[in-house]
Amino acid sequence: MSECICSSCKHLKSIIDEGDHDQNEISETCAFGFPSEDCITCEEDGCDLACEQYEKVQEDGNFIMSKCSKCGQEIKHMSSNSDEGETFCVTCYLNK
């Protein structure tokens, strides 16, 4: 039994149930639909299914590390070819 194809697919998204106020109910959905009806309730570690829409999630492809311009916290973000100015962590950005 190989790794479940959906577990490493870029099109698999986690959805939090809007009616669940504790946000404990998280379901998985696919932008193109699952390759099998069994995938909707699957809790196995692997299977032998194939999917025509499968697109592998990139592992730390174009990410770089930099520091927040205000507090110095290290931030992992997408690299860019252009100089976009200062970089802020979320907290400093919201408080500026």
PDB file of C-alpha atoms in Angstrom:
ATOM      1  CA  MET A   1       0.000   0.000   0.000  1.00  0.00           C
ATOM      2  CA  SER A   2       1.505   3.343  -1.048  1.00  0.00           C
ATOM      3  CA  GLU A   3       1.001   6.835   0.419  1.00  0.00           C
ATOM      4  CA  CYS A   4      -2.486   8.274  -0.038  1.00  0.00           C
ATOM      5  CA  ILE A   5      -2.378  10.436  -3.173  1.00  0.00           C
ATOM      6  CA  CYS A   6      -4.652  13.068  -1.594  1.00  0.00           C
ATOM      7  CA  SER A   7      -2.366  13.644   1.398  1.00  0.00           C
ATOM      8  CA  SER A   8       0.301  15.330  -0.737  1.00  0.00           C
ATOM      9  CA  CYS A   9      -1.936  16.989  -3.339  1.00  0.00           C
ATOM     10  CA  LYS A  10      -2.010  20.745  -3.790  1.00  0.00           C
ATOM     11  CA  HIS A  11      -5.761  20.706  -4.458  1.00  0.00           C
ATOM     12  CA  LEU A  12      -6.740  19.209  -1.068  1.00  0.00           C
ATOM     13  CA  LYS A  13      -8.147  21.879   1.268  1.00  0.00           C
ATOM     14  CA  SER A  14      -9.222  21.796   4.916  1.00  0.00           C
ATOM     15  CA  ILE A  15     -12.599  23.383   5.638  1.00  0.00           C
ATOM     16  CA  ILE A  16     -13.749  24.352   9.156  1.00  0.00           C
ATOM     17  CA  ASP A  17     -17.458  23.776   9.757  1.00  0.00           C
ATOM     18  CA  GLU A  18     -19.025  27.256  10.079  1.00  0.00           C
ATOM     19  CA  GLY A  19     -21.728  25.978  12.448  1.00  0.00           C
ATOM     20  CA  ASP A  20     -19.137  24.568  14.867  1.00  0.00           C
ATOM     21  CA  HIS A  21     -18.278  27.378  17.285  1.00  0.00           C
ATOM     22  CA  ASP A  22     -15.418  25.388  18.885  1.00  0.00           C
ATOM     23  CA  GLN A  23     -13.935  24.820  15.406  1.00  0.00           C
ATOM     24  CA  ASN A  24     -13.345  21.138  16.123  1.00  0.00           C
ATOM     25  CA  GLU A  25     -14.996  19.877  12.938  1.00  0.00           C
ATOM     26  CA  ILE A  26     -12.524  20.074  10.058  1.00  0.00           C
ATOM     27  CA  SER A  27     -13.290  18.316   6.803  1.00  0.00           C
ATOM     28  CA  GLU A  28     -11.140  17.779   3.750  1.00  0.00           C
ATOM     29  CA  THR A  29     -12.296  18.625   0.246  1.00  0.00           C
ATOM     30  CA  CYS A  30     -10.736  18.607  -3.204  1.00  0.00           C
ATOM     31  CA  ALA A  31     -11.161  21.346  -5.804  1.00  0.00           C
ATOM     32  CA  PHE A  32     -11.755  18.698  -8.502  1.00  0.00           C
ATOM     33  CA  GLY A  33     -13.552  16.078  -6.429  1.00  0.00           C
ATOM     34  CA  PHE A  34     -11.999  12.977  -4.906  1.00  0.00           C
ATOM     35  CA  PRO A  35     -10.854  10.117  -7.154  1.00  0.00           C
ATOM     36  CA  SER A  36     -13.165   7.769  -5.248  1.00  0.00           C
ATOM     37  CA  GLU A  37     -16.239   8.121  -2.999  1.00  0.00           C
ATOM     38  CA  ASP A  38     -14.272   6.261  -0.290  1.00  0.00           C
ATOM     39  CA  CYS A  39     -11.807   9.195  -0.072  1.00  0.00           C
ATOM     40  CA  ILE A  40     -14.411  11.433   1.582  1.00  0.00           C
ATOM     41  CA  THR A  41     -14.410   9.371   4.778  1.00  0.00           C
ATOM     42  CA  CYS A  42     -10.957   7.783   4.412  1.00  0.00           C
ATOM     43  CA  GLU A  43      -8.811   7.568   7.535  1.00  0.00           C
ATOM     44  CA  GLU A  44      -6.165   5.226   6.130  1.00  0.00           C
ATOM     45  CA  ASP A  45      -2.495   6.076   5.692  1.00  0.00           C
ATOM     46  CA  GLY A  46      -2.341   4.978   2.081  1.00  0.00           C
ATOM     47  CA  CYS A  47      -4.020   3.566  -0.994  1.00  0.00           C
ATOM     48  CA  ASP A  48      -3.322   2.687  -4.618  1.00  0.00           C
ATOM     49  CA  LEU A  49      -5.621   5.247  -6.288  1.00  0.00           C
ATOM     50  CA  ALA A  50      -4.483   7.543  -9.089  1.00  0.00           C
ATOM     51  CA  CYS A  51      -5.834  10.998  -9.905  1.00  0.00           C
ATOM     52  CA  GLU A  52      -5.596  12.957 -13.171  1.00  0.00           C
ATOM     53  CA  GLN A  53      -5.643  16.324 -11.337  1.00  0.00           C
ATOM     54  CA  TYR A  54      -2.887  15.404  -8.846  1.00  0.00           C
ATOM     55  CA  GLU A  55      -0.371  18.212  -8.311  1.00  0.00           C
ATOM     56  CA  LYS A  56       2.366  17.755  -5.746  1.00  0.00           C
ATOM     57  CA  VAL A  57       2.707  20.305  -2.935  1.00  0.00           C
ATOM     58  CA  GLN A  58       6.072  22.049  -3.230  1.00  0.00           C
ATOM     59  CA  GLU A  59       8.347  21.574  -0.243  1.00  0.00           C
ATOM     60  CA  ASP A  60       9.878  24.908   0.789  1.00  0.00           C
ATOM     61  CA  GLY A  61      10.413  25.844  -2.846  1.00  0.00           C
ATOM     62  CA  ASN A  62      11.045  29.579  -3.041  1.00  0.00           C
ATOM     63  CA  PHE A  63      10.911  30.479   0.640  1.00  0.00           C
ATOM     64  CA  ILE A  64      13.551  32.645   2.294  1.00  0.00           C
ATOM     65  CA  MET A  65      14.202  33.642   5.892  1.00  0.00           C
ATOM     66  CA  SER A  66      14.359  37.297   6.881  1.00  0.00           C
ATOM     67  CA  LYS A  67      13.810  39.337  10.026  1.00  0.00           C
ATOM     68  CA  CYS A  68      10.957  41.641  10.957  1.00  0.00           C
ATOM     69  CA  SER A  69      12.024  45.249  10.434  1.00  0.00           C
ATOM     70  CA  LYS A  70      10.509  46.266  13.774  1.00  0.00           C
ATOM     71  CA  CYS A  71      10.994  43.448  16.340  1.00  0.00           C
ATOM     72  CA  GLY A  72      13.612  41.242  14.657  1.00  0.00           C
ATOM     73  CA  GLN A  73      11.528  38.032  14.668  1.00  0.00           C
ATOM     74  CA  GLU A  74      12.593  35.558  11.961  1.00  0.00           C
ATOM     75  CA  ILE A  75      10.015  35.206   9.192  1.00  0.00           C
ATOM     76  CA  LYS A  76       9.769  32.553   6.492  1.00  0.00           C
ATOM     77  CA  HIS A  77       8.225  34.024   3.339  1.00  0.00           C
ATOM     78  CA  MET A  78       8.163  33.696  -0.418  1.00  0.00           C
ATOM     79  CA  SER A  79      11.158  35.151  -2.184  1.00  0.00           C
ATOM     80  CA  SER A  80      10.617  37.864  -4.721  1.00  0.00           C
ATOM     81  CA  ASN A  81      12.776  39.255  -7.468  1.00  0.00           C
ATOM     82  CA  SER A  82      11.908  42.866  -6.697  1.00  0.00           C
ATOM     83  CA  ASP A  83      12.828  44.832  -3.588  1.00  0.00           C
ATOM     84  CA  GLU A  84       9.461  45.410  -1.928  1.00  0.00           C
ATOM     85  CA  GLY A  85      10.710  47.417   1.066  1.00  0.00           C
ATOM     86  CA  GLU A  86      10.474  46.494   4.721  1.00  0.00           C
ATOM     87  CA  THR A  87       9.336  43.101   6.019  1.00  0.00           C
ATOM     88  CA  PHE A  88       7.108  42.863   9.104  1.00  0.00           C
ATOM     89  CA  CYS A  89       5.797  39.962  11.195  1.00  0.00           C
ATOM     90  CA  VAL A  90       2.002  39.801  11.546  1.00  0.00           C
ATOM     91  CA  THR A  91       1.929  41.428  14.998  1.00  0.00           C
ATOM     92  CA  CYS A  92       4.127  44.383  14.020  1.00  0.00           C
ATOM     93  CA  TYR A  93       2.277  44.831  10.731  1.00  0.00           C
ATOM     94  CA  LEU A  94      -1.087  45.058  12.491  1.00  0.00           C
ATOM     95  CA  ASN A  95       0.280  47.439  15.148  1.00  0.00           C
ATOM     96  CA  LYS A  96       2.066  49.858  12.806  1.00  0.00           C
TER      97      LYS A  96
END
